[in-house]
GROMACS .gro file of C-alpha atoms in nm:
model
  181
    1VAL     CA    1   0.000   0.000   0.000
    2LEU     CA    2   0.131   0.345  -0.093
    3ILE     CA    3  -0.007   0.664   0.061
    4THR     CA    4   0.075   1.007  -0.078
    5GLY     CA    5   0.057   1.294   0.167
    6ALA     CA    6   0.114   1.035   0.438
    7GLY     CA    7   0.214   1.295   0.696
    8GLY     CA    8  -0.085   1.522   0.650
    9SER     CA    9  -0.391   1.518   0.872
   10ILE     CA   10  -0.589   1.280   0.651
   11GLY     CA   11  -0.288   1.087   0.521
   12SER     CA   12  -0.145   1.021   0.867
   13GLU     CA   13  -0.473   0.888   1.002
   14LEU     CA   14  -0.514   0.670   0.694
   15SER     CA   15  -0.154   0.547   0.735
   16LYS     CA   16  -0.224   0.442   1.094
   17GLN     CA   17  -0.541   0.258   1.000
   18VAL     CA   18  -0.378   0.082   0.704
   19TYR     CA   19  -0.077  -0.014   0.918
   20ASP     CA   20  -0.312  -0.174   1.174
   21LEU     CA   21  -0.438  -0.400   0.894
   22LYS     CA   22  -0.083  -0.539   0.862
   23PRO     CA   23  -0.005  -0.480   0.496
   24LYS     CA   24   0.294  -0.660   0.350
   25LEU     CA   25   0.453  -0.316   0.299
   26LEU     CA   26   0.336   0.039   0.368
   27ILE     CA   27   0.503   0.312   0.162
   28LEU     CA   28   0.469   0.659   0.311
   29VAL     CA   29   0.518   0.938   0.056
   30GLU     CA   30   0.538   1.286   0.206
   31GLN     CA   31   0.712   1.609   0.104
   32ASN     CA   32   0.727   1.761   0.454
   33GLU     CA   33   1.029   1.624   0.639
   34TYR     CA   34   0.891   1.679   0.990
   35ASN     CA   35   0.552   1.525   0.907
   36LEU     CA   36   0.722   1.226   0.747
   37PHE     CA   37   0.939   1.181   1.056
   38LYS     CA   38   0.634   1.202   1.285
   39ILE     CA   39   0.426   0.945   1.099
   40SER     CA   40   0.706   0.703   1.017
   41SER     CA   41   0.825   0.695   1.379
   42GLU     CA   42   0.488   0.547   1.479
   43PHE     CA   43   0.554   0.226   1.288
   44LYS     CA   44   0.797  -0.049   1.383
   45SER     CA   45   0.831  -0.255   1.066
   46ASN     CA   46   0.715  -0.313   0.708
   47THR     CA   47   0.725   0.055   0.618
   48ILE     CA   48   0.926   0.270   0.383
   49ALA     CA   49   0.931   0.646   0.434
   50SER     CA   50   1.000   0.846   0.120
   51LEU     CA   51   1.063   1.220   0.134
   52THR     CA   52   0.906   1.296  -0.202
   53ASP     CA   53   0.706   1.578  -0.354
   54ILE     CA   54   0.405   1.441  -0.543
   55ARG     CA   55   0.501   1.676  -0.830
   56ASP     CA   56   0.834   1.496  -0.877
   57TYR     CA   57   0.717   1.271  -1.160
   58GLU     CA   58   1.044   1.083  -1.206
   59LYS     CA   59   1.073   0.994  -0.839
   60ILE     CA   60   0.707   0.890  -0.814
   61GLU     CA   61   0.753   0.675  -1.124
   62LYS     CA   62   1.063   0.514  -0.972
   63ILE     CA   63   0.882   0.433  -0.646
   64LEU     CA   64   0.573   0.292  -0.816
   65SER     CA   65   0.781   0.088  -1.064
   66LYS     CA   66   1.001  -0.055  -0.791
   67TYR     CA   67   0.733  -0.154  -0.540
   68LYS     CA   68   0.423  -0.195  -0.761
   69PRO     CA   69   0.178  -0.136  -0.474
   70ASP     CA   70  -0.163  -0.300  -0.497
   71TYR     CA   71  -0.329   0.010  -0.355
   72VAL     CA   72  -0.239   0.376  -0.397
   73PHE     CA   73  -0.420   0.621  -0.169
   74HIS     CA   74  -0.369   0.973  -0.299
   75THR     CA   75  -0.422   1.226  -0.020
   76ALA     CA   76  -0.143   1.472  -0.112
   77ALA     CA   77  -0.286   1.811  -0.206
   78LEU     CA   78  -0.283   2.179  -0.129
   79LYS     CA   79  -0.594   2.231   0.082
   80HIS     CA   80  -0.564   2.575   0.243
   81ILE     CA   81  -0.819   2.780   0.053
   82THR     CA   82  -0.658   3.117   0.133
   83PHE     CA   83  -0.311   3.020   0.007
   84VAL     CA   84  -0.448   2.842  -0.296
   85GLU     CA   85  -0.664   3.141  -0.391
   86GLU     CA   86  -0.356   3.363  -0.375
   87ASP     CA   87  -0.150   3.125  -0.591
   88PRO     CA   88  -0.381   2.918  -0.811
   89ASN     CA   89  -0.092   2.793  -1.027
   90GLU     CA   90   0.041   2.594  -0.731
   91ALA     CA   91  -0.301   2.434  -0.683
   92ILE     CA   92  -0.316   2.333  -1.047
   93LYS     CA   93   0.040   2.192  -1.041
   94THR     CA   94  -0.003   2.003  -0.714
   95ASN     CA   95  -0.369   1.910  -0.703
   96PHE     CA   96  -0.442   1.851  -1.071
   97LEU     CA   97  -0.131   1.792  -1.280
   98ALA     CA   98   0.039   1.570  -1.021
   99THR     CA   99  -0.282   1.369  -0.987
  100VAL     CA  100  -0.307   1.324  -1.363
  101LYS     CA  101   0.050   1.195  -1.377
  102LEU     CA  102  -0.008   0.964  -1.081
  103CYS     CA  103  -0.323   0.821  -1.240
  104ASN     CA  104  -0.145   0.763  -1.569
  105LEU     CA  105   0.140   0.584  -1.392
  106CYS     CA  106  -0.104   0.362  -1.202
  107LYS     CA  107  -0.275   0.275  -1.531
  108VAL     CA  108   0.048   0.210  -1.725
  109LEU     CA  109   0.191  -0.002  -1.443
  110LYS     CA  110  -0.142  -0.186  -1.411
  111LEU     CA  111  -0.164  -0.126  -1.038
  112LYS     CA  112  -0.474  -0.278  -0.881
  113LYS     CA  113  -0.647   0.029  -0.728
  114MET     CA  114  -0.595   0.402  -0.705
  115ILE     CA  115  -0.808   0.580  -0.447
  116PHE     CA  116  -0.831   0.956  -0.480
  117ILE     CA  117  -0.920   1.150  -0.166
  118SER     CA  118  -1.128   1.447  -0.275
  119THR     CA  119  -1.332   1.707  -0.088
  120ASP     CA  120  -1.692   1.812  -0.051
  121LYS     CA  121  -1.578   2.146  -0.192
  122ALA     CA  122  -1.553   1.979  -0.535
  123VAL     CA  123  -1.934   1.944  -0.556
  124ASN     CA  124  -2.011   2.299  -0.673
  125PRO     CA  125  -1.670   2.462  -0.648
  126SER     CA  126  -1.663   2.823  -0.537
  127ASN     CA  127  -1.284   2.842  -0.498
  128ILE     CA  128  -0.968   2.725  -0.671
  129MET     CA  129  -0.907   2.440  -0.427
  130GLY     CA  130  -1.252   2.292  -0.489
  131ALA     CA  131  -1.222   2.352  -0.864
  132SER     CA  132  -0.881   2.183  -0.880
  133LYS     CA  133  -1.018   1.879  -0.696
  134ARG     CA  134  -1.324   1.875  -0.926
  135LEU     CA  135  -1.092   1.872  -1.227
  136CYS     CA  136  -0.920   1.570  -1.073
  137GLU     CA  137  -1.251   1.393  -1.024
  138LYS     CA  138  -1.354   1.454  -1.386
  139TYR     CA  139  -1.019   1.329  -1.512
  140ILE     CA  140  -1.033   1.021  -1.291
  141GLN     CA  141  -1.386   0.942  -1.408
  142LYS     CA  142  -1.263   0.961  -1.769
  143ILE     CA  143  -0.951   0.748  -1.714
  144ALA     CA  144  -1.152   0.497  -1.508
  145SER     CA  145  -1.390   0.440  -1.799
  146GLU     CA  146  -1.093   0.352  -2.022
  147SER     CA  147  -0.892   0.145  -1.775
  148GLN     CA  148  -0.909  -0.232  -1.790
  149ASN     CA  149  -0.653  -0.321  -1.523
  150THR     CA  150  -0.659  -0.041  -1.267
  151SER     CA  151  -0.968   0.044  -1.065
  152PHE     CA  152  -1.000   0.416  -0.990
  153ILE     CA  153  -1.203   0.525  -0.689
  154ILE     CA  154  -1.298   0.873  -0.567
  155VAL     CA  155  -1.379   0.939  -0.202
  156ARG     CA  156  -1.505   1.279  -0.088
  157PHE     CA  157  -1.439   1.403   0.263
  158GLY     CA  158  -1.617   1.694   0.426
  159ASN     CA  159  -1.456   1.906   0.692
  160VAL     CA  160  -1.230   1.689   0.905
  161LEU     CA  161  -1.234   1.822   1.260
  162GLY     CA  162  -0.888   1.894   1.391
  163SER     CA  163  -0.725   1.856   1.049
  164THR     CA  164  -0.486   2.108   0.903
  165GLY     CA  165  -0.699   2.403   0.802
  166SER     CA  166  -0.992   2.298   1.023
  167VAL     CA  167  -1.170   2.579   1.208
  168VAL     CA  168  -1.160   2.389   1.539
  169PRO     CA  169  -0.794   2.471   1.625
  170LEU     CA  170  -0.862   2.834   1.526
  171PHE     CA  171  -1.165   2.850   1.757
  172GLU     CA  172  -0.967   2.689   2.040
  173LYS     CA  173  -0.691   2.948   2.000
  174GLN     CA  174  -0.943   3.231   1.998
  175ILE     CA  175  -1.111   3.096   2.312
  176ASN     CA  176  -0.776   3.052   2.489
  177ASN     CA  177  -0.689   3.412   2.402
  178GLY     CA  178  -1.015   3.533   2.557
  179GLY     CA  179  -1.208   3.579   2.233
  180PRO     CA  180  -1.369   3.702   2.027
  181ILE     CA  181  -1.463   3.395   1.824
   0.00000   0.00000   0.00000
């Protein structure tokens, strides 16, 4: 099993749950060194931690070709709406183009399943982050209809309490500082 964005709020929780299922090998792909250290230190065996940016096509190709995971969970993305609105090119490069390349690699390598973690903000997107995730969903639906060996799955999450970018930590900070909320 390979998980992109393995050190993020969603990716790290998914990594823990997958690890508990005792996969033959768990490959943690994360571009943030500290987050990769945190998540990988929770596991004792059968894991590989790879400090890799999802946009690094050659490195992703090398990892997928070498290990040929049965399952690829793609959680890596830029999710902070404010930052993404200020720099939409980064959202397109990370959220969409990297996803397209990852999907194509999974298809070419005939990997069993690729699970894309999307967002409820892709339903009727009102911001760049939601629109970039919606583009991914449309692309994955198209490639899934043409794929004979790889199964492509899309899962939408709503707001994840306590996750990076969640309002809960912000509210807690505001309360601890005496308000206002």
